[in-house]
Amino acid sequence: MTTKLFGEPVRRREDARLVSGEGRFLDDLGQQALAAAFVRSPHAHARITSIDVDAALEVAGLVAIYTWEDLPAGVAEPLPLLIPHPALTHGRTAYPLARDIVRHVGEPIVMVVARDRYLAEDICSLIEIGYEYFKPVVGLEEAVSSTHLVHQDVPGNVGAHLVQEVPSAGGQSAAEAIAAAPHTLAFRLDIERSACMPLEGKGVYARWDADDESLRVYSSTQTSTSVRMAIAAKLGLPLPKVEVIAPDVGGGFGVKIVHPWPEEVLVPWAARLLNQEIKWTEDRREHFISSAHERAQIQHVQVGFDDAGRVLGLSVEILHDHGAYTPYGIIVPIITSTQLLGPYRIGAYRVEFSSIYTNTVQVTPYRGAGRPQGVFCMERTMDKIAQKLGLDRADVRAANFIQPDQFPYDQGLIFQDGRPLIYDSGDYPESLRKLKDLIGWDEFPALRESARAEGRRLGIGLGCYVEGTGVGPYEGGHIQITSDGRVHVSTGLTSQGQGHETVFAQIAATELGVPIERVSVVTGDTRRFGYAVGTFASRAAVMSGNAIALACRKVREKALRVAADALEADPRDLEITDGVVHVVGSPAASIPLATVAVLSNPLRYAFDEEAKRATQFATTGSMDRPPVAEGEEPGLEGKGYYSPIRSTFASGMHAAIVETDPETAEIRILRYAVVHDCGKMINPMLVEGQIHGGVAQGVGGALYEKMVYDEHGQLLNASFMDFLMPYATEIPHIETDHLETPSPLNPLGIKGAGEAGVIPVSAVIAAAIEDAEGFPIDRMPISPSDLYDLRLRSPR
Ligand code: MCN
């Protein structure tokens, strides 16, 4: 292996295509297709009393109108609940088209298929729906105390309730440890609702092939294989008769893992029924009101600690707003409650959450998936402990860290995959040391003082996190080397902009010893690779990365076997460099991989010149055997699967320096520093890109983004005019340093990196604002007007 690209900052191969308009996104496809549009509920909670489509039926260009009544049995059922959990006693999912009750504004009720989207939307506006209104339940605390129910059969609007308790080493419960602790604190934290907001919304385009009785579906999805299984099951088609392809996908950030979306079932179903091509592309308003949101928690925290700031007992009660449905089960509050402990070893822990239904958009994982809330809780706790004891905030964290010699470290909790939460590796003290150096932690007090002398308010904050990444159950990769010497890599999971075409090519080039230019990568196309789980939970690098490496190793072994035969050498004496197999120490005895590929295919003779040449090569003594030796398969190709026993834990620490305007309460981030550990990095440049993107999203969550519902369940800021997101101008330069503690759990030693950037940002910025202002910041996001109000209530 001399073509070592693993670990190199190789430039993203997909970017030329994506930035020059050559990308093929969902809406670029099917220009000739019929368009689907949906009538969605304008009310947050109502019974549908009538649907009048008479006026709509008159319109020329209408193809079909469907309500729930029109759907066949399989399609009409509620959408699947993807991750059941024993604590989710009242899991509920929506019907693809509302059956009788709507439970949030935006729920689809009628599907219209028409000649084009303009017409389809016009037709939607002609459909009259009668409603019997119910009082909606909006807001977490209101939902808990309300007599109004989102689902009539779910008492108290409580979908799930879960307690996990880890006693101290001495057997004390969290309550006992807190009661016995020298110092205690109790406080409340509020975390608002936000959402993924990918540049490209969802979309699906389906074609029925009547001759072949098969369906081809393109979806802007993070999980093409699962969408395929869902469509096949719903439509009663054999799996091989459905193919799902994720074309270029313009971001997902979690919202595109929910599967199937109603539209992903309805559009293929109608395409088959009508024997027509049909496409639906989500518009931004639909994305706001009928996809998914996240964050949205209220936390009540009690903590007991000693004089050094060591946490002896921690008790957290979480109210989690689940919106109207639970398609992804209770994965988000489970992640919050289990990963809240971060890099810390604490005495006793009790966490309890209730997952509450409200008449709002459903809550499903958004980048970070419950962790930003958990980190906000833990890091606010650390800061408050330091403040109460008059200690340095970094020192309090250091006093609580799990030490490098304590791995594997079992937190005593059950993780979201149902397995024990065990950290595999890390070096938290070293990360903190690097972070303090990077941001200038120890020098900051002097800086603050000199700024204060000029009438400026500066503050510094830091935050730490761990992240379980690379969750199973499995992922696979297929490698094929063709007779032109090209390497074709395919894996079933999809890409939404993470750079998989680049990193998977780096892995294959390194493992096979071929130039990267000869490697091509296909993701998210079930025609090429049918068994996969999907891209979420920062799992692609760990899962498909290792699967591809294992597939390459198989293919390499075969290549060496075939080449050894041709060269009359021992495979152990061979290596592959720049796409050529040669005997170590005698480069003249060599054979190109292209030729090895030809020799591996018994049908080679007829088709190409390379095959003819290779045949000559092979006639030395090998023609007396069967063309395919026993135990061999034709072709130079192979599959590999990687299935880990548990997740691997990435970690990191961020720090920020902010300035708050004494008059206007404007908040500016002056510096932002990140120390990140995702084990072995395949491509440090991509990892940094992921961190930058994540921090930008985190800044959104810390300072700008919140979904504002009124008491009627109307989302008041359902457009980019009103929902604030940071522009590039609001994102500071991000300074990054890395630590690589390899994961012992997988062959490549890697951990995930895709969500890390976003996770601690709210905690860090809250800490920095608090430091600048001198009063607690216990909510996220915090806007200048929030800060202004807090100043009025908390005089310095
Ligand atoms: N990487 C690496 N070395 C590592 C770990 C990762 O070089 N040790 C590289 C990977 O190879 C990949 C990228 O970093 O190119 C992210 O890898 P990984 O952590 O495996 O995350 P996934 O590829 O599984 O992506 C999912 C993750 C999640 S959960 C969300 S949400 C998210 C994110 O990625 N959504 C994104 N980043 C996104 N980036 C873009 N552009 N768009 C999204 O929708």
CSV table of N, CA, C and O in Angstrom, one decimal, residues 357-458:
chain,number,residue,atom,x,y,z
A,357,TYR,N,-47.2,15.1,24.1
A,357,TYR,CA,-47.8,15.4,22.8
A,357,TYR,C,-48.3,16.9,22.9
A,357,TYR,O,-48.9,17.3,23.9
A,358,THR,N,-48.1,17.6,21.8
A,358,THR,CA,-48.7,18.9,21.6
A,358,THR,C,-49.2,19.0,20.2
A,358,THR,O,-48.8,18.2,19.3
A,359,ASN,N,-50.1,20.0,19.9
A,359,ASN,CA,-50.6,20.1,18.5
A,359,ASN,C,-49.7,20.9,17.7
A,359,ASN,O,-50.0,22.0,17.2
A,360,THR,N,-48.5,20.4,17.5
A,360,THR,CA,-47.5,21.1,16.8
A,360,THR,C,-46.8,20.1,15.9
A,360,THR,O,-47.0,18.9,16.0
A,361,VAL,N,-45.9,20.6,15.0
A,361,VAL,CA,-45.2,19.6,14.1
A,361,VAL,C,-44.4,18.6,14.9
A,361,VAL,O,-43.8,18.9,16.0
A,362,GLN,N,-44.4,17.4,14.5
A,362,GLN,CA,-43.7,16.3,15.2
A,362,GLN,C,-42.2,16.6,15.4
A,362,GLN,O,-41.6,17.3,14.6
A,363,VAL,N,-41.7,16.0,16.4
A,363,VAL,CA,-40.2,16.2,16.7
A,363,VAL,C,-39.5,14.9,16.4
A,363,VAL,O,-39.8,13.9,16.9
A,364,THR,N,-38.5,15.1,15.6
A,364,THR,CA,-37.6,13.9,15.2
A,364,THR,C,-36.2,14.4,15.2
A,364,THR,O,-35.9,15.6,15.3
A,365,PRO,N,-35.2,13.5,15.1
A,365,PRO,CA,-33.8,14.0,15.3
A,365,PRO,C,-33.3,15.1,14.3
A,365,PRO,O,-33.6,14.9,13.1
A,366,TYR,N,-32.7,16.1,14.9
A,366,TYR,CA,-32.0,17.1,14.1
A,366,TYR,C,-30.6,17.2,14.6
A,366,TYR,O,-30.3,17.1,15.8
A,367,ARG,N,-29.7,17.3,13.6
A,367,ARG,CA,-28.2,17.2,13.9
A,367,ARG,C,-27.9,17.5,15.4
A,367,ARG,O,-28.2,18.5,15.9
A,368,GLY,N,-27.3,16.5,15.9
A,368,GLY,CA,-27.0,16.6,17.4
A,368,GLY,C,-28.0,15.7,18.2
A,368,GLY,O,-27.7,15.2,19.2
A,369,ALA,N,-29.2,15.7,17.7
A,369,ALA,CA,-30.3,14.8,18.1
A,369,ALA,C,-30.3,14.7,19.7
A,369,ALA,O,-30.0,13.6,20.2
A,370,GLY,N,-30.8,15.7,20.3
A,370,GLY,CA,-31.0,15.6,21.8
A,370,GLY,C,-29.7,15.9,22.6
A,370,GLY,O,-29.8,16.2,23.8
A,371,ARG,N,-28.6,15.9,21.9
A,371,ARG,CA,-27.3,16.1,22.7
A,371,ARG,C,-27.1,17.6,23.0
A,371,ARG,O,-26.7,17.9,24.1
A,372,PRO,N,-27.5,18.6,22.1
A,372,PRO,CA,-27.3,20.0,22.5
A,372,PRO,C,-28.1,20.3,23.8
A,372,PRO,O,-27.6,21.1,24.6
A,373,GLN,N,-29.3,19.7,23.9
A,373,GLN,CA,-30.0,19.9,25.1
A,373,GLN,C,-29.3,19.3,26.4
A,373,GLN,O,-29.2,19.9,27.4
A,374,GLY,N,-28.8,18.1,26.2
A,374,GLY,CA,-28.1,17.5,27.3
A,374,GLY,C,-26.8,18.2,27.7
A,374,GLY,O,-26.5,18.4,28.9
A,375,VAL,N,-26.1,18.6,26.7
A,375,VAL,CA,-24.8,19.4,26.9
A,375,VAL,C,-25.2,20.7,27.6
A,375,VAL,O,-24.5,21.2,28.5
A,376,PHE,N,-26.2,21.4,27.1
A,376,PHE,CA,-26.7,22.6,27.7
A,376,PHE,C,-26.9,22.4,29.2
A,376,PHE,O,-26.4,23.2,30.1
A,377,CYS,N,-27.5,21.3,29.6
A,377,CYS,CA,-27.8,21.0,31.0
A,377,CYS,C,-26.5,20.8,31.7
A,377,CYS,O,-26.3,21.4,32.8
A,378,MET,N,-25.7,19.9,31.3
A,378,MET,CA,-24.5,19.5,32.0
A,378,MET,C,-23.5,20.7,32.1
A,378,MET,O,-22.9,21.0,33.2
A,379,GLU,N,-23.3,21.4,31.0
A,379,GLU,CA,-22.3,22.5,31.1
A,379,GLU,C,-22.8,23.7,31.8
A,379,GLU,O,-22.0,24.4,32.5
A,380,ARG,N,-24.1,24.0,31.8
A,380,ARG,CA,-24.7,25.0,32.7
A,380,ARG,C,-24.5,24.7,34.1
A,380,ARG,O,-24.1,25.5,35.0
A,381,THR,N,-24.6,23.4,34.4
A,381,THR,CA,-24.4,22.9,35.7
A,381,THR,C,-23.0,23.1,36.2
A,381,THR,O,-22.7,23.6,37.3
A,382,MET,N,-22.0,22.8,35.3
A,382,MET,CA,-20.6,22.9,35.7
A,382,MET,C,-20.3,24.4,35.9
A,382,MET,O,-19.6,24.8,36.9
A,383,ASP,N,-20.9,25.3,35.1
A,383,ASP,CA,-20.6,26.7,35.3
A,383,ASP,C,-21.2,27.2,36.6
A,383,ASP,O,-20.6,28.0,37.3
A,384,LYS,N,-22.4,26.8,36.9
A,384,LYS,CA,-23.0,27.2,38.1
A,384,LYS,C,-22.3,26.7,39.4
A,384,LYS,O,-22.2,27.4,40.4
A,385,ILE,N,-21.8,25.5,39.3
A,385,ILE,CA,-21.0,25.0,40.4
A,385,ILE,C,-19.7,25.8,40.6
A,385,ILE,O,-19.4,26.3,41.7
A,386,ALA,N,-19.0,26.1,39.5
A,386,ALA,CA,-17.8,27.0,39.6
A,386,ALA,C,-18.2,28.3,40.2
A,386,ALA,O,-17.4,28.8,41.1
A,387,GLN,N,-19.3,28.9,39.7
A,387,GLN,CA,-19.6,30.2,40.2
A,387,GLN,C,-19.9,30.2,41.7
A,387,GLN,O,-19.4,31.0,42.5
A,388,LYS,N,-20.7,29.1,42.1
A,388,LYS,CA,-21.0,29.0,43.6
A,388,LYS,C,-19.8,28.9,44.4
A,388,LYS,O,-19.7,29.4,45.5
A,389,LEU,N,-18.8,28.1,43.9
A,389,LEU,CA,-17.6,27.8,44.7
A,389,LEU,C,-16.5,28.8,44.5
A,389,LEU,O,-15.4,28.8,45.1
A,390,GLY,N,-16.7,29.7,43.5
A,390,GLY,CA,-15.6,30.7,43.2
A,390,GLY,C,-14.4,30.0,42.5
A,390,GLY,O,-13.3,30.5,42.7
A,391,LEU,N,-14.7,29.0,41.8
A,391,LEU,CA,-13.6,28.2,41.2
A,391,LEU,C,-13.5,28.6,39.7
A,391,LEU,O,-14.5,29.0,39.1
A,392,ASP,N,-12.4,28.2,39.1
A,392,ASP,CA,-12.3,28.4,37.6
A,392,ASP,C,-13.1,27.4,36.9
A,392,ASP,O,-13.2,26.2,37.3
A,393,ARG,N,-13.9,27.8,35.9
A,393,ARG,CA,-14.8,26.9,35.2
A,393,ARG,C,-14.1,25.7,34.6
A,393,ARG,O,-14.7,24.6,34.5
A,394,ALA,N,-12.9,25.9,34.0
A,394,ALA,CA,-12.2,24.8,33.4
A,394,ALA,C,-11.7,23.8,34.5
A,394,ALA,O,-11.8,22.6,34.3
A,395,ASP,N,-11.3,24.4,35.6
A,395,ASP,CA,-10.9,23.5,36.7
A,395,ASP,C,-12.0,22.6,37.2
A,395,ASP,O,-11.7,21.4,37.5
A,396,VAL,N,-13.2,23.1,37.3
A,396,VAL,CA,-14.3,22.3,37.8
A,396,VAL,C,-14.5,21.1,36.8
A,396,VAL,O,-14.7,20.0,37.2
A,397,ARG,N,-14.4,21.4,35.5
A,397,ARG,CA,-14.6,20.4,34.5
A,397,ARG,C,-13.5,19.3,34.7
A,397,ARG,O,-13.8,18.1,34.7
A,398,ALA,N,-12.3,19.8,34.8
A,398,ALA,CA,-11.1,18.9,34.9
A,398,ALA,C,-11.3,18.0,36.2
A,398,ALA,O,-10.9,16.8,36.1
A,399,ALA,N,-11.9,18.5,37.2
A,399,ALA,CA,-12.0,17.8,38.5
A,399,ALA,C,-13.0,16.6,38.2
A,399,ALA,O,-13.0,15.6,39.0
A,400,ASN,N,-13.9,16.7,37.3
A,400,ASN,CA,-14.9,15.7,37.0
A,400,ASN,C,-14.6,14.8,35.9
A,400,ASN,O,-15.4,13.8,35.6
A,401,PHE,N,-13.5,15.0,35.1
A,401,PHE,CA,-13.3,14.3,33.9
A,401,PHE,C,-13.0,12.8,34.2
A,401,PHE,O,-12.3,12.4,35.2
A,402,ILE,N,-13.5,11.9,33.3
A,402,ILE,CA,-13.1,10.6,33.2
A,402,ILE,C,-11.6,10.6,32.7
A,402,ILE,O,-11.3,11.4,31.8
A,403,GLN,N,-10.7,9.9,33.3
A,403,GLN,CA,-9.3,9.9,33.0
A,403,GLN,C,-9.0,8.9,31.9
A,403,GLN,O,-9.6,7.9,31.7
A,404,PRO,N,-7.9,9.2,31.1
A,404,PRO,CA,-7.5,8.4,30.0
A,404,PRO,C,-7.4,6.9,30.3
A,404,PRO,O,-7.6,6.0,29.5
A,405,ASP,N,-6.9,6.6,31.6
A,405,ASP,CA,-6.7,5.2,31.9
A,405,ASP,C,-8.0,4.5,32.4
A,405,ASP,O,-7.9,3.4,32.9
A,406,GLN,N,-9.1,5.2,32.3
A,406,GLN,CA,-10.4,4.6,32.8
A,406,GLN,C,-11.2,4.1,31.7
A,406,GLN,O,-12.4,3.6,31.9
A,407,PHE,N,-10.7,4.1,30.4
A,407,PHE,CA,-11.5,3.5,29.3
A,407,PHE,C,-11.2,2.0,29.2
A,407,PHE,O,-10.1,1.6,29.5
A,408,PRO,N,-12.1,1.2,28.8
A,408,PRO,CA,-13.5,1.6,28.5
A,408,PRO,C,-14.3,2.0,29.7
A,408,PRO,O,-14.1,1.4,30.8
A,409,TYR,N,-15.1,3.0,29.6
A,409,TYR,CA,-15.8,3.6,30.8
A,409,TYR,C,-17.3,3.3,30.6
A,409,TYR,O,-17.9,3.8,29.7
A,410,ASP,N,-17.9,2.7,31.6
A,410,ASP,CA,-19.3,2.3,31.6
A,410,ASP,C,-20.1,3.4,32.4
A,410,ASP,O,-19.9,3.4,33.6
A,411,GLN,N,-20.9,4.1,31.7
A,411,GLN,CA,-21.7,5.1,32.5
A,411,GLN,C,-22.9,4.5,33.2
A,411,GLN,O,-23.6,5.2,33.9
A,412,GLY,N,-23.1,3.2,33.1
A,412,GLY,CA,-24.1,2.6,33.8
A,412,GLY,C,-25.5,2.8,33.2
A,412,GLY,O,-26.5,2.4,33.8
A,413,LEU,N,-25.6,3.4,32.1
A,413,LEU,CA,-26.9,3.8,31.5
A,413,LEU,C,-27.1,2.9,30.2
A,413,LEU,O,-26.2,2.3,29.7
A,414,ILE,N,-28.4,2.8,29.8
A,414,ILE,CA,-28.7,2.1,28.6
A,414,ILE,C,-28.8,3.1,27.5
A,414,ILE,O,-29.6,4.1,27.6
A,415,PHE,N,-28.1,2.9,26.4
A,415,PHE,CA,-28.0,3.9,25.3
A,415,PHE,C,-29.2,3.7,24.4
A,415,PHE,O,-30.0,2.8,24.6
A,416,GLN,N,-29.3,4.5,23.4
A,416,GLN,CA,-30.4,4.5,22.5
A,416,GLN,C,-30.5,3.2,21.7
A,416,GLN,O,-31.6,2.8,21.3
A,417,ASP,N,-29.4,2.5,21.5
A,417,ASP,CA,-29.5,1.2,20.8
A,417,ASP,C,-29.8,0.1,21.7
A,417,ASP,O,-29.7,-1.1,21.3
A,418,GLY,N,-30.2,0.4,23.0
A,418,GLY,CA,-30.6,-0.7,23.9
A,418,GLY,C,-29.4,-1.4,24.5
A,418,GLY,O,-29.5,-2.3,25.3
A,419,ARG,N,-28.2,-0.9,24.3
A,419,ARG,CA,-27.0,-1.5,24.8
A,419,ARG,C,-26.4,-0.6,25.9
A,419,ARG,O,-26.7,0.6,25.9
A,420,PRO,N,-25.5,-1.1,26.8
A,420,PRO,CA,-24.9,-0.3,27.8
A,420,PRO,C,-24.1,0.8,27.2
A,420,PRO,O,-23.5,0.7,26.1
A,421,LEU,N,-24.1,2.0,27.8
A,421,LEU,CA,-23.4,3.2,27.4
A,421,LEU,C,-22.0,3.1,27.8
A,421,LEU,O,-21.7,3.4,29.0
A,422,ILE,N,-21.1,2.6,27.0
A,422,ILE,CA,-19.7,2.4,27.3
A,422,ILE,C,-18.8,3.3,26.4
A,422,ILE,O,-18.9,3.1,25.2
A,423,TYR,N,-18.0,4.2,27.0
A,423,TYR,CA,-17.1,5.0,26.2
A,423,TYR,C,-15.9,4.2,25.8
A,423,TYR,O,-15.3,3.5,26.7
A,424,ASP,N,-15.5,4.2,24.6
A,424,ASP,CA,-14.3,3.3,24.2
A,424,ASP,C,-13.0,4.0,24.4
A,424,ASP,O,-12.0,3.3,24.8
A,425,SER,N,-12.8,5.3,24.1
A,425,SER,CA,-11.5,5.9,24.3
A,425,SER,C,-11.7,7.4,24.2
A,425,SER,O,-12.7,7.9,23.8
A,426,GLY,N,-10.6,8.1,24.6
A,426,GLY,CA,-10.6,9.5,24.7
A,426,GLY,C,-9.5,10.1,25.6
A,426,GLY,O,-8.9,9.3,26.3
A,427,ASP,N,-9.3,11.3,25.5
A,427,ASP,CA,-8.3,12.0,26.4
A,427,ASP,C,-8.8,13.4,26.7
A,427,ASP,O,-8.4,14.4,26.1
A,428,TYR,N,-9.7,13.4,27.7
A,428,TYR,CA,-10.4,14.7,27.9
A,428,TYR,C,-9.4,15.8,28.6
A,428,TYR,O,-9.5,16.9,28.2
A,429,PRO,N,-8.6,15.4,29.5
A,429,PRO,CA,-7.7,16.4,30.0
A,429,PRO,C,-6.8,17.0,28.9
A,429,PRO,O,-6.6,18.2,28.9
A,430,GLU,N,-6.3,16.2,28.0
A,430,GLU,CA,-5.5,16.7,26.9
A,430,GLU,C,-6.3,17.7,26.0
A,430,GLU,O,-5.8,18.7,25.6
A,431,SER,N,-7.6,17.3,25.7
A,431,SER,CA,-8.4,18.2,24.9
A,431,SER,C,-8.6,19.5,25.6
A,431,SER,O,-8.5,20.6,25.0
A,432,LEU,N,-8.8,19.5,26.9
A,432,LEU,CA,-9.0,20.8,27.6
A,432,LEU,C,-7.7,21.6,27.6
A,432,LEU,O,-7.8,22.8,27.4
A,433,ARG,N,-6.6,20.9,27.8
A,433,ARG,CA,-5.3,21.7,27.7
A,433,ARG,C,-5.2,22.4,26.4
A,433,ARG,O,-4.9,23.5,26.3
A,434,LYS,N,-5.5,21.6,25.3
A,434,LYS,CA,-5.4,22.2,24.0
A,434,LYS,C,-6.3,23.4,23.8
A,434,LYS,O,-6.0,24.4,23.2
A,435,LEU,N,-7.5,23.2,24.3
A,435,LEU,CA,-8.6,24.2,24.1
A,435,LEU,C,-8.1,25.5,24.8
A,435,LEU,O,-8.3,26.6,24.3
A,436,LYS,N,-7.7,25.3,26.1
A,436,LYS,CA,-7.3,26.5,26.8
A,436,LYS,C,-6.2,27.3,26.1
A,436,LYS,O,-6.2,28.5,26.1
A,437,ASP,N,-5.2,26.5,25.6
A,437,ASP,CA,-4.1,27.1,24.8
A,437,ASP,C,-4.7,27.9,23.6
A,437,ASP,O,-4.3,29.0,23.3
A,438,LEU,N,-5.6,27.2,22.9
A,438,LEU,CA,-6.1,27.8,21.6
A,438,LEU,C,-6.9,29.1,21.8
A,438,LEU,O,-6.6,30.1,21.1
A,439,ILE,N,-7.7,29.1,22.9
A,439,ILE,CA,-8.5,30.3,23.1
A,439,ILE,C,-7.8,31.3,24.0
A,439,ILE,O,-8.2,32.5,24.0
A,440,GLY,N,-6.8,30.9,24.6
A,440,GLY,CA,-6.1,31.8,25.6
A,440,GLY,C,-6.9,32.0,26.9
A,440,GLY,O,-7.1,33.1,27.3
A,441,TRP,N,-7.3,30.9,27.4
A,441,TRP,CA,-8.2,30.9,28.6
A,441,TRP,C,-7.6,31.6,29.8
A,441,TRP,O,-8.2,32.5,30.4
A,442,ASP,N,-6.3,31.3,30.0
A,442,ASP,CA,-5.7,31.9,31.2
A,442,ASP,C,-5.4,33.4,31.0
A,442,ASP,O,-5.2,34.1,32.0
A,443,GLU,N,-5.2,33.8,29.8
A,443,GLU,CA,-4.9,35.2,29.5
A,443,GLU,C,-6.2,36.1,29.5
A,443,GLU,O,-6.1,37.3,29.4
A,444,PHE,N,-7.4,35.4,29.4
A,444,PHE,CA,-8.6,36.2,29.1
A,444,PHE,C,-8.9,37.2,30.2
A,444,PHE,O,-9.4,38.3,29.9
A,445,PRO,N,-8.8,36.9,31.5
A,445,PRO,CA,-9.1,37.9,32.5
A,445,PRO,C,-8.5,39.2,32.3
A,445,PRO,O,-9.2,40.3,32.4
A,446,ALA,N,-7.2,39.2,31.9
A,446,ALA,CA,-6.6,40.5,31.6
A,446,ALA,C,-7.2,41.2,30.4
A,446,ALA,O,-7.5,42.4,30.4
A,447,LEU,N,-7.6,40.4,29.4
A,447,LEU,CA,-8.3,41.0,28.2
A,447,LEU,C,-9.6,41.6,28.6
A,447,LEU,O,-10.0,42.7,28.2
A,448,ARG,N,-10.3,40.9,29.4
A,448,ARG,CA,-11.6,41.4,29.9
A,448,ARG,C,-11.5,42.7,30.6
A,448,ARG,O,-12.3,43.7,30.4
A,449,GLU,N,-10.5,42.8,31.5
A,449,GLU,CA,-10.3,44.0,32.3
A,449,GLU,C,-10.0,45.2,31.4
A,449,GLU,O,-10.5,46.3,31.5
A,450,SER,N,-9.1,44.9,30.4
A,450,SER,CA,-8.7,46.1,29.5
A,450,SER,C,-9.9,46.5,28.7
A,450,SER,O,-10.1,47.7,28.4
A,451,ALA,N,-10.7,45.5,28.3
A,451,ALA,CA,-11.9,45.9,27.5
A,451,ALA,C,-12.9,46.7,28.4
A,451,ALA,O,-13.5,47.7,27.9
A,452,ARG,N,-13.0,46.2,29.6
A,452,ARG,CA,-13.9,46.9,30.5
A,452,ARG,C,-13.5,48.4,30.7
A,452,ARG,O,-14.4,49.3,30.8
A,453,ALA,N,-12.2,48.6,30.7
A,453,ALA,CA,-11.7,50.0,30.9
A,453,ALA,C,-12.2,50.8,29.7
A,453,ALA,O,-12.3,52.1,29.8
A,454,GLU,N,-12.5,50.2,28.6
A,454,GLU,CA,-12.9,50.9,27.4
A,454,GLU,C,-14.5,50.9,27.3
A,454,GLU,O,-15.0,51.3,26.3
A,455,GLY,N,-15.1,50.4,28.3
A,455,GLY,CA,-16.6,50.4,28.3
A,455,GLY,C,-17.1,49.2,27.5
A,455,GLY,O,-18.3,49.2,27.2
A,456,ARG,N,-16.3,48.2,27.3
A,456,ARG,CA,-16.8,47.0,26.5
A,456,ARG,C,-17.0,45.9,27.4
A,456,ARG,O,-16.3,45.7,28.4
A,457,ARG,N,-18.0,45.0,27.1
A,457,ARG,CA,-18.3,43.9,27.9
A,457,ARG,C,-17.9,42.6,27.1
A,457,ARG,O,-18.5,42.3,26.1
A,458,LEU,N,-16.9,41.9,27.6
A,458,LEU,CA,-16.4,40.7,27.0
A,458,LEU,C,-16.7,39.5,28.0
A,458,LEU,O,-16.6,39.7,29.2
